[in-house]
CSV table of C-alpha atoms in Angstrom, one decimal:
chain,number,residue,atom,x,y,z
W,26,UNK,CA,181.4,73.1,-42.7
W,27,UNK,CA,185.2,73.8,-41.7
W,28,UNK,CA,185.6,75.7,-45.0
W,29,UNK,CA,182.5,77.8,-44.6
W,30,UNK,CA,183.5,78.7,-40.8
W,31,UNK,CA,187.0,79.7,-41.9
W,32,UNK,CA,185.5,82.0,-44.7
W,33,UNK,CA,183.1,83.5,-42.1
W,34,UNK,CA,185.9,84.2,-39.5
W,35,UNK,CA,188.0,85.7,-42.1
W,36,UNK,CA,185.2,88.2,-43.3
W,37,UNK,CA,184.7,89.0,-39.4
W,38,UNK,CA,188.4,89.7,-38.9
W,39,UNK,CA,188.9,87.1,-36.3
W,40,UNK,CA,192.2,85.6,-35.4
W,41,UNK,CA,193.9,83.2,-33.1
W,42,UNK,CA,197.0,85.1,-32.8
W,43,UNK,CA,197.6,87.1,-29.4
W,44,UNK,CA,198.4,90.6,-29.8
W,45,UNK,CA,201.7,92.1,-28.0
W,46,UNK,CA,201.2,94.9,-25.8
W,47,UNK,CA,203.1,97.4,-28.0
W,48,UNK,CA,200.3,96.8,-30.4
W,49,UNK,CA,197.4,97.4,-28.2
W,50,UNK,CA,195.7,100.7,-29.1
W,51,UNK,CA,196.5,103.4,-26.3
W,52,UNK,CA,193.5,104.7,-24.0
W,53,UNK,CA,192.3,108.3,-25.4
W,54,UNK,CA,192.9,111.0,-23.0
W,55,UNK,CA,190.9,114.5,-23.4
W,56,UNK,CA,193.6,117.1,-23.6
W,57,UNK,CA,192.4,120.5,-22.0
W,58,UNK,CA,194.6,123.3,-20.2
W,59,UNK,CA,192.7,122.4,-17.1
W,60,UNK,CA,192.6,118.6,-17.0
W,61,UNK,CA,195.3,116.1,-16.8
W,62,UNK,CA,195.0,112.1,-16.4
W,63,UNK,CA,194.2,111.3,-12.7
W,64,UNK,CA,196.9,108.8,-12.3
W,65,UNK,CA,199.1,111.6,-13.0
W,66,UNK,CA,198.3,113.2,-9.8
W,67,UNK,CA,199.0,110.3,-7.8
W,68,UNK,CA,202.5,109.9,-8.7
W,69,UNK,CA,203.3,114.0,-8.6
W,70,UNK,CA,200.7,115.3,-6.2
W,71,UNK,CA,202.9,118.0,-5.1
W,72,UNK,CA,204.8,120.6,-7.4
W,73,UNK,CA,206.6,123.7,-6.4
W,74,UNK,CA,205.9,126.6,-8.9
W,75,UNK,CA,208.1,129.3,-7.6
W,76,UNK,CA,209.9,130.7,-4.5
W,77,UNK,CA,213.3,129.8,-5.1
W,78,UNK,CA,213.3,126.1,-3.7
W,79,UNK,CA,212.8,122.8,-5.6
W,80,UNK,CA,210.2,120.5,-5.3
W,81,UNK,CA,212.2,117.9,-3.5
W,82,UNK,CA,213.7,120.5,-1.0
W,83,UNK,CA,210.3,121.4,0.1
W,84,UNK,CA,209.2,118.0,0.6
W,85,UNK,CA,212.1,117.0,2.5
W,86,UNK,CA,210.5,119.1,5.3
W,87,UNK,CA,210.5,117.3,8.7
W,88,UNK,CA,206.8,117.7,9.1
W,89,UNK,CA,205.9,116.4,5.7
W,90,UNK,CA,205.0,112.9,5.0
W,91,UNK,CA,204.9,111.6,1.5
W,92,UNK,CA,203.0,108.3,2.4
W,93,UNK,CA,200.2,110.1,3.9
W,94,UNK,CA,197.2,111.1,1.9
W,95,UNK,CA,197.0,114.7,3.5
W,96,UNK,CA,197.8,117.6,1.4
W,97,UNK,CA,201.1,119.4,1.9
W,98,UNK,CA,199.0,122.5,3.0
W,99,UNK,CA,197.3,120.8,5.8
W,100,UNK,CA,200.2,119.0,7.0
W,101,UNK,CA,202.5,122.0,7.3
W,102,UNK,CA,200.4,124.8,7.9
W,103,UNK,CA,197.6,125.6,10.7
W,104,UNK,CA,194.8,127.8,9.5
W,105,UNK,CA,194.3,130.7,11.8
W,106,UNK,CA,191.3,132.4,10.3
W,107,UNK,CA,189.9,134.0,6.8
W,108,UNK,CA,191.4,137.2,5.7
W,109,UNK,CA,189.2,137.6,2.4
W,110,UNK,CA,187.5,136.3,-0.2
W,111,UNK,CA,187.2,137.2,-4.2
W,112,UNK,CA,186.7,135.9,-7.6
W,113,UNK,CA,190.3,134.2,-7.6
W,114,UNK,CA,189.5,132.5,-4.3
W,115,UNK,CA,190.3,132.9,-0.6
W,116,UNK,CA,193.1,134.1,1.4
W,117,UNK,CA,193.8,132.8,5.0
W,118,UNK,CA,196.0,133.6,7.8
W,119,UNK,CA,198.4,130.4,8.6
W,120,UNK,CA,200.9,129.4,11.2
W,121,UNK,CA,203.8,127.4,9.6
W,122,UNK,CA,204.1,124.5,12.0
W,123,UNK,CA,207.9,124.1,11.2
W,124,UNK,CA,208.8,127.7,12.5
W,125,UNK,CA,205.5,129.0,14.1
W,126,UNK,CA,205.7,132.2,11.6
W,127,UNK,CA,202.9,133.5,10.4
W,128,UNK,CA,201.8,133.9,6.7
W,129,UNK,CA,199.1,134.8,4.3
W,130,UNK,CA,197.8,131.7,2.0
W,131,UNK,CA,196.1,132.3,-1.0
W,132,UNK,CA,194.0,129.6,-2.4
W,133,UNK,CA,192.9,129.8,-6.2
W,134,UNK,CA,189.5,128.7,-7.1
W,135,UNK,CA,189.6,125.9,-9.7
W,136,UNK,CA,187.0,127.6,-12.0
W,137,UNK,CA,189.2,130.7,-12.4
W,138,UNK,CA,191.5,130.1,-15.5
W,139,UNK,CA,194.5,128.4,-14.6
W,140,UNK,CA,196.7,130.6,-17.0
W,141,UNK,CA,195.5,133.7,-14.9
W,142,UNK,CA,197.0,131.9,-11.7
W,143,UNK,CA,200.0,131.0,-13.3
W,144,UNK,CA,200.5,134.4,-14.6
W,145,UNK,CA,200.4,136.1,-11.0
W,146,UNK,CA,203.1,133.4,-9.9
W,147,UNK,CA,205.4,134.6,-13.0
W,148,UNK,CA,204.8,138.2,-11.9
W,149,UNK,CA,205.9,137.6,-8.5
W,150,UNK,CA,209.3,136.2,-10.1
W,151,UNK,CA,209.5,139.6,-12.1
W,152,UNK,CA,209.4,141.9,-8.9
W,153,UNK,CA,212.5,143.2,-7.4
W,154,UNK,CA,213.3,142.6,-3.6
W,155,UNK,CA,211.9,146.1,-2.3
W,156,UNK,CA,210.3,146.4,1.3
W,157,UNK,CA,207.3,148.1,-0.3
W,158,UNK,CA,206.4,145.3,-2.4
W,159,UNK,CA,204.7,142.1,-1.3
W,160,UNK,CA,207.3,139.3,-1.5
W,161,UNK,CA,206.6,135.6,-2.4
W,162,UNK,CA,207.5,133.1,0.0
W,163,UNK,CA,206.3,129.8,-1.8
W,164,UNK,CA,203.8,128.8,-4.8
W,165,UNK,CA,202.8,125.2,-5.2
W,166,UNK,CA,200.0,123.0,-6.7
W,167,UNK,CA,198.7,120.0,-5.6
W,168,UNK,CA,196.1,117.2,-6.0
W,169,UNK,CA,193.4,117.1,-3.4
W,170,UNK,CA,191.9,113.6,-3.3
W,171,UNK,CA,188.7,114.6,-1.6
W,172,UNK,CA,187.6,117.4,-4.2
W,173,UNK,CA,189.4,115.5,-7.1
W,174,UNK,CA,191.1,118.6,-8.6
W,175,UNK,CA,194.2,120.4,-8.3
W,176,UNK,CA,194.7,123.5,-6.2
W,177,UNK,CA,197.1,126.3,-6.3
W,178,UNK,CA,198.5,128.0,-3.3
W,179,UNK,CA,200.6,131.1,-3.0
W,180,UNK,CA,202.3,132.0,0.3
W,181,UNK,CA,203.4,135.4,1.0
W,182,UNK,CA,204.0,137.7,4.0
W,183,UNK,CA,201.2,138.3,6.5
W,184,UNK,CA,199.7,141.8,6.5
W,185,UNK,CA,197.4,143.4,9.1
W,186,UNK,CA,195.1,144.2,6.3
W,187,UNK,CA,194.4,146.4,3.2
W,188,UNK,CA,193.6,150.3,3.1
W,189,UNK,CA,190.3,149.5,1.8
W,190,UNK,CA,189.3,147.5,5.1
W,191,UNK,CA,191.1,150.3,7.2
W,192,UNK,CA,189.5,153.5,6.1
W,193,UNK,CA,185.8,151.9,6.6
W,194,UNK,CA,186.9,151.6,10.4
W,195,UNK,CA,189.4,154.2,11.0
W,196,UNK,CA,190.2,158.0,9.6
W,197,UNK,CA,193.2,159.0,8.2
W,198,UNK,CA,195.0,162.2,8.7
W,199,UNK,CA,196.7,164.1,6.2
W,200,UNK,CA,200.0,163.3,7.5
W,201,UNK,CA,199.3,159.5,7.3
W,202,UNK,CA,198.2,159.8,3.8
W,203,UNK,CA,201.5,161.4,2.9
W,204,UNK,CA,203.4,158.5,4.5
W,205,UNK,CA,201.2,156.3,2.3
W,206,UNK,CA,201.6,158.2,-0.6
W,207,UNK,CA,205.6,157.8,-0.1
W,208,UNK,CA,205.3,154.1,0.4
W,209,UNK,CA,203.6,153.4,-2.8
W,210,UNK,CA,205.7,155.7,-4.9
W,211,UNK,CA,208.7,154.0,-3.8
W,212,UNK,CA,206.9,150.6,-4.8
W,213,UNK,CA,206.1,152.0,-8.1
W,214,UNK,CA,209.3,153.6,-8.6
W,215,UNK,CA,211.0,150.0,-8.3
W,216,UNK,CA,208.6,148.7,-10.7
W,217,UNK,CA,208.5,151.3,-13.3
W,218,UNK,CA,212.7,151.0,-13.3
W,219,UNK,CA,212.1,147.2,-14.1
W,220,UNK,CA,209.8,147.9,-17.0
W,221,UNK,CA,206.8,146.6,-15.1
W,222,UNK,CA,203.2,148.5,-15.0
W,223,UNK,CA,201.0,147.5,-11.7
W,224,UNK,CA,197.7,148.4,-13.8
W,225,UNK,CA,195.4,148.1,-10.6
W,226,UNK,CA,196.6,150.5,-8.1
W,227,UNK,CA,194.1,150.9,-5.3
W,228,UNK,CA,193.1,151.0,-1.7
W,229,UNK,CA,192.1,147.2,-1.6
W,230,UNK,CA,195.6,146.4,-3.2
W,231,UNK,CA,197.5,148.8,-0.9
W,232,UNK,CA,198.3,146.6,2.3
W,233,UNK,CA,199.6,147.5,5.8
W,234,UNK,CA,202.6,145.3,6.9
W,235,UNK,CA,202.9,144.3,10.4
W,236,UNK,CA,205.8,146.7,10.6
W,237,UNK,CA,203.5,150.0,10.3
W,238,UNK,CA,204.4,150.7,6.7
W,239,UNK,CA,202.6,150.0,3.3
W,240,UNK,CA,203.1,147.5,0.7
W,241,UNK,CA,201.7,147.3,-3.0
W,242,UNK,CA,200.2,143.7,-3.4
W,243,UNK,CA,198.0,141.6,-6.1
W,244,UNK,CA,200.3,141.4,-9.2
W,245,UNK,CA,197.9,139.5,-11.3
W,246,UNK,CA,197.7,142.2,-13.9
W,247,UNK,CA,201.1,143.6,-13.9
W,248,UNK,CA,202.1,144.4,-17.4
W,249,UNK,CA,205.8,143.5,-18.6
W,250,UNK,CA,206.7,146.2,-21.2
W,251,UNK,CA,209.6,144.1,-22.8
W,252,UNK,CA,207.6,140.8,-23.0
W,253,UNK,CA,204.0,141.2,-23.0
W,254,UNK,CA,201.9,142.4,-25.9
W,255,UNK,CA,198.6,143.3,-24.3
W,256,UNK,CA,197.6,144.4,-21.0
W,257,UNK,CA,194.5,144.3,-18.9
W,258,UNK,CA,192.2,147.1,-17.4
W,259,UNK,CA,191.9,147.3,-13.6
W,260,UNK,CA,189.2,148.4,-11.4
W,261,UNK,CA,186.9,151.1,-13.3
W,262,UNK,CA,186.4,153.5,-10.5
W,263,UNK,CA,190.5,154.1,-10.8
W,264,UNK,CA,191.0,153.5,-14.4
W,265,UNK,CA,192.7,156.0,-16.8
W,266,UNK,CA,190.6,156.6,-19.9
W,267,UNK,CA,193.6,157.8,-21.8
W,268,UNK,CA,194.6,154.2,-22.0
W,269,UNK,CA,191.6,152.9,-23.8
W,270,UNK,CA,192.6,153.4,-27.4
W,271,UNK,CA,195.8,151.3,-26.6
W,272,UNK,CA,196.7,147.9,-25.4
W,273,UNK,CA,200.2,148.9,-24.1
W,274,UNK,CA,200.0,150.6,-20.6
W,275,UNK,CA,202.4,153.2,-19.6
W,276,UNK,CA,203.7,154.4,-16.3
W,277,UNK,CA,201.6,157.4,-16.3
W,278,UNK,CA,198.5,155.0,-16.0
W,279,UNK,CA,199.7,153.9,-12.3
W,280,UNK,CA,200.4,157.6,-11.6
W,281,UNK,CA,196.7,158.4,-12.3
W,282,UNK,CA,195.3,155.4,-10.1
W,283,UNK,CA,197.6,156.6,-7.4
W,284,UNK,CA,196.4,160.1,-7.9
W,285,UNK,CA,192.7,158.9,-7.4
W,286,UNK,CA,193.5,156.5,-4.5
W,287,UNK,CA,195.2,159.5,-2.7
W,288,UNK,CA,192.0,162.0,-3.3
W,289,UNK,CA,189.7,159.2,-1.9
W,290,UNK,CA,191.9,158.5,1.2
W,291,UNK,CA,192.4,162.4,1.8
W,292,UNK,CA,188.9,163.5,1.5
W,293,UNK,CA,187.2,160.3,2.9
W,294,UNK,CA,184.7,160.4,-0.2
W,295,UNK,CA,184.1,157.4,-2.4
W,296,UNK,CA,184.9,157.5,-6.2
W,297,UNK,CA,182.2,157.1,-8.6
W,298,UNK,CA,181.9,154.2,-10.6
W,299,UNK,CA,180.6,155.6,-13.8
W,300,UNK,CA,178.2,158.5,-15.0
W,301,UNK,CA,178.8,162.1,-15.3
W,302,UNK,CA,181.0,162.7,-12.2
W,303,UNK,CA,183.1,159.6,-13.2
W,304,UNK,CA,183.7,161.6,-16.5
W,305,UNK,CA,184.4,164.9,-14.7
W,306,UNK,CA,187.3,163.5,-12.5
W,307,UNK,CA,189.0,162.2,-16.1
W,308,UNK,CA,188.7,165.8,-17.3
W,309,UNK,CA,190.0,167.7,-14.3
W,310,UNK,CA,186.5,168.6,-12.9
W,311,UNK,CA,186.2,167.9,-9.3
W,312,UNK,CA,182.7,166.8,-7.8
W,313,UNK,CA,181.0,169.3,-5.8
W,314,UNK,CA,181.0,166.6,-2.9
W,315,UNK,CA,184.9,166.5,-3.0
W,316,UNK,CA,185.4,170.3,-2.7
W,317,UNK,CA,184.8,171.3,0.7
W,318,UNK,CA,187.5,168.7,2.1
W,319,UNK,CA,189.8,169.1,-0.8
W,320,UNK,CA,190.2,172.8,-0.1
W,321,UNK,CA,191.1,172.1,3.6
W,322,UNK,CA,194.1,170.0,2.4
W,323,UNK,CA,197.6,171.6,2.4
W,324,UNK,CA,198.4,173.5,-1.0
W,325,UNK,CA,201.4,171.1,-1.9
W,326,UNK,CA,199.1,168.1,-1.6
W,327,UNK,CA,196.1,169.6,-3.6
W,328,UNK,CA,199.0,170.8,-6.3
W,329,UNK,CA,200.3,167.3,-6.3
W,330,UNK,CA,196.9,165.2,-6.8
W,331,UNK,CA,196.0,168.0,-9.6
W,332,UNK,CA,199.6,167.0,-11.7
W,333,UNK,CA,198.7,163.1,-10.9
W,334,UNK,CA,195.3,163.5,-12.6
W,335,UNK,CA,196.3,165.5,-15.5
W,336,UNK,CA,194.0,164.4,-18.4
W,337,UNK,CA,197.2,164.4,-20.9
W,338,UNK,CA,199.3,161.5,-19.8
W,339,UNK,CA,202.7,163.2,-21.0
W,340,UNK,CA,202.2,166.0,-18.5
W,341,UNK,CA,201.9,163.6,-15.4
W,342,UNK,CA,205.3,163.4,-13.2
W,343,UNK,CA,207.2,160.1,-12.8
W,344,UNK,CA,207.1,158.3,-9.5
W,345,UNK,CA,210.5,159.4,-9.3
W,346,UNK,CA,210.1,163.0,-9.6
W,347,UNK,CA,207.1,162.9,-7.0
W,348,UNK,CA,209.7,161.3,-4.5
W,349,UNK,CA,211.9,164.4,-4.8
W,350,UNK,CA,209.1,166.5,-3.7
W,351,UNK,CA,210.6,168.6,-0.5
W,352,UNK,CA,207.2,167.9,1.8
W,353,UNK,CA,207.9,164.0,0.8
W,354,UNK,CA,211.6,164.1,1.4
W,355,UNK,CA,211.4,165.7,4.9
W,356,UNK,CA,208.9,163.1,6.2
W,357,UNK,CA,210.5,161.5,9.4
W,358,UNK,CA,210.1,157.7,9.7
W,359,UNK,CA,210.2,158.0,13.4
W,360,UNK,CA,207.4,160.6,13.7
W,361,UNK,CA,205.3,158.3,11.9
W,362,UNK,CA,201.9,157.5,13.3
W,363,UNK,CA,201.1,153.7,13.9
W,364,UNK,CA,198.2,152.0,12.1
W,365,UNK,CA,195.4,151.1,14.4
W,366,UNK,CA,194.9,147.2,14.3
W,367,UNK,CA,191.7,145.8,12.5
W,368,UNK,CA,189.2,143.8,15.0
W,369,UNK,CA,189.4,140.5,12.6
W,370,UNK,CA,193.3,140.5,12.7
W,371,UNK,CA,194.1,141.3,16.1
W,372,UNK,CA,193.7,137.7,17.8
W,373,UNK,CA,195.6,136.5,14.7
W,374,UNK,CA,198.7,138.6,15.4
W,375,UNK,CA,198.6,138.2,19.3
W,376,UNK,CA,201.1,135.6,20.9
W,377,UNK,CA,199.3,132.2,22.0
W,378,UNK,CA,198.5,131.9,25.4
W,379,UNK,CA,200.0,129.2,27.4
W,380,UNK,CA,196.6,127.5,29.0
W,381,UNK,CA,196.6,125.5,32.0
W,382,UNK,CA,195.8,121.6,31.9
W,383,UNK,CA,192.0,121.2,32.7
W,384,UNK,CA,192.8,119.3,35.7
W,385,UNK,CA,194.9,122.1,36.8
W,386,UNK,CA,192.2,124.6,36.0
W,387,UNK,CA,189.6,122.6,37.9
W,388,UNK,CA,191.7,122.2,41.1
W,389,UNK,CA,192.5,126.1,41.1
W,390,UNK,CA,188.9,126.6,40.9
W,391,UNK,CA,188.3,124.5,43.7
W,392,UNK,CA,190.5,126.3,45.9
W,393,UNK,CA,188.9,129.4,45.1
W,394,UNK,CA,185.6,128.0,46.0
W,395,UNK,CA,186.8,126.9,49.3
W,396,UNK,CA,186.4,123.2,48.9
W,397,UNK,CA,190.0,122.1,48.8
W,398,UNK,CA,192.7,122.9,51.4
W,399,UNK,CA,195.8,124.6,50.5
W,400,UNK,CA,199.0,122.5,50.7
W,401,UNK,CA,201.6,123.7,53.5
W,402,UNK,CA,203.6,125.8,51.1
W,403,UNK,CA,200.8,128.3,51.1
W,404,UNK,CA,200.5,129.5,54.3
W,405,UNK,CA,197.6,131.9,55.9
W,406,UNK,CA,198.0,135.4,56.6
W,407,UNK,CA,199.6,136.3,60.1
W,408,UNK,CA,196.9,137.3,62.7
W,409,UNK,CA,194.1,135.7,60.9
W,410,UNK,CA,191.5,134.5,62.9
W,411,UNK,CA,190.1,132.0,60.4
W,412,UNK,CA,192.3,128.8,60.3
W,413,UNK,CA,191.5,128.0,56.7
W,414,UNK,CA,193.7,129.6,54.0
W,415,UNK,CA,192.6,132.5,51.9
W,416,UNK,CA,193.3,132.5,48.2
W,417,UNK,CA,193.5,136.0,47.3
W,418,UNK,CA,195.2,137.6,44.2
W,419,UNK,CA,195.2,141.2,45.4
W,420,UNK,CA,196.0,140.6,49.1
W,421,UNK,CA,199.8,140.1,50.1
W,422,UNK,CA,200.3,136.5,51.8
W,423,UNK,CA,203.1,136.0,54.4
W,424,UNK,CA,205.5,133.3,52.8
W,425,UNK,CA,208.2,131.7,54.6
W,426,UNK,CA,211.7,132.6,53.7
W,427,UNK,CA,212.3,129.3,52.1
W,428,UNK,CA,209.1,128.2,50.6
W,429,UNK,CA,209.0,124.5,49.7
W,430,UNK,CA,206.7,123.4,47.0
W,431,UNK,CA,205.9,119.6,47.7
W,432,UNK,CA,204.8,117.7,44.8
W,433,UNK,CA,201.9,115.6,44.7
W,434,UNK,CA,201.9,111.9,43.7
W,435,UNK,CA,199.2,110.5,41.8
W,436,UNK,CA,198.5,107.3,39.8
W,437,UNK,CA,198.0,108.2,36.1
W,438,UNK,CA,195.4,105.9,34.5
W,439,UNK,CA,194.8,108.3,31.5
W,440,UNK,CA,193.8,106.4,28.2
W,441,UNK,CA,194.8,103.1,29.7
W,442,UNK,CA,198.2,104.3,30.3
W,443,UNK,CA,199.1,103.5,34.0
W,444,UNK,CA,202.0,104.8,35.7
W,445,UNK,CA,203.1,107.0,38.7
W,446,UNK,CA,203.2,110.7,37.8
W,447,UNK,CA,204.8,113.4,40.3
W,448,UNK,CA,203.9,116.7,39.2
W,449,UNK,CA,203.2,120.3,41.3
W,450,UNK,CA,199.6,120.7,42.4
W,451,UNK,CA,199.9,124.3,40.9
W,452,UNK,CA,201.4,125.5,37.5
W,453,UNK,CA,204.5,127.8,38.1
W,454,UNK,CA,202.9,130.7,37.4
W,455,UNK,CA,200.9,130.9,40.8
């Protein structure tokens, strides 16, 4: 019996020896570009990707608590409103709690390829410091416990809006178009000197800064001529067909896209997405609906647009050559017409109003209604038949030479905290 049992145990591979921890098989983990072990996020819930600061330096922010389960973005930023939405994700206007400065915060969706989001962050690092290029403040990724996924955020300067949003509400004069053209040419010249091609110049990616000039943004398709092996096509409405036969974009591609953008802004006509009219613009033929407004433009602007839309890329001027044109050089920045504020952004950029406390608002309302008597510091007008004080903001009230504000003493029992509180009956603004 005993021998048979031992033989049975040997055949089934049983043993009475304990395995050491080093001999235990490791738990299999799925390897995927968009997945990491969940406990890795618990050890590293926040990682800085770009912005010139280390993760430790950012986490030492006085407002950030590492022990809290609330993410860095929710602890350090207050969302003021959503600026835009697209396939990439959402863009929010936020206020940084530490400095009270306003920024734009781009939140990438998880369904977008992680490599595309990382590429845009990398492209920000390639950009030169230039006032007409949107600058990166900080980029990071964090793990959200509630949604159980990692999110990437890109913090940049806050702008009034894009030209695509602006032209839907307001018209642009030819002088404004010239200033916009010069701003974008300066941005393209700075990129081309670094060997970078934007590949997606259009009104939607031309942003209006809070200082009144234009900046070039959205660098997700930027092509590095020194390192990248293939580029990506941008919006079909502004696409240059000369680049269809090659995967290597050239600076002339940006010039063509800018030429179509200026044509659309100056004539206030929407560009075709496809069809015969779309092909005519690529062969130097102006559609009939563009002709009446195009002929009203100045000859210099007409000639410049034609040069930028040459079907042969080698005949198109460079950005630096266009900036040397006399009609662009002579533009005086002090005479630039300001942009009008869009409705959805106006309340975000306006300074906050200090609202009086609810108890003070109720007291003021009672005084206006005449249910409460004013203190002695608020005297009645002279020669008044009515003995009760009158509160009229438009009427001059006789005040003593040395007015005295008598504080009102009241017992505070708010939220179970008894104590004596002395404060004026009216706010200082009254």
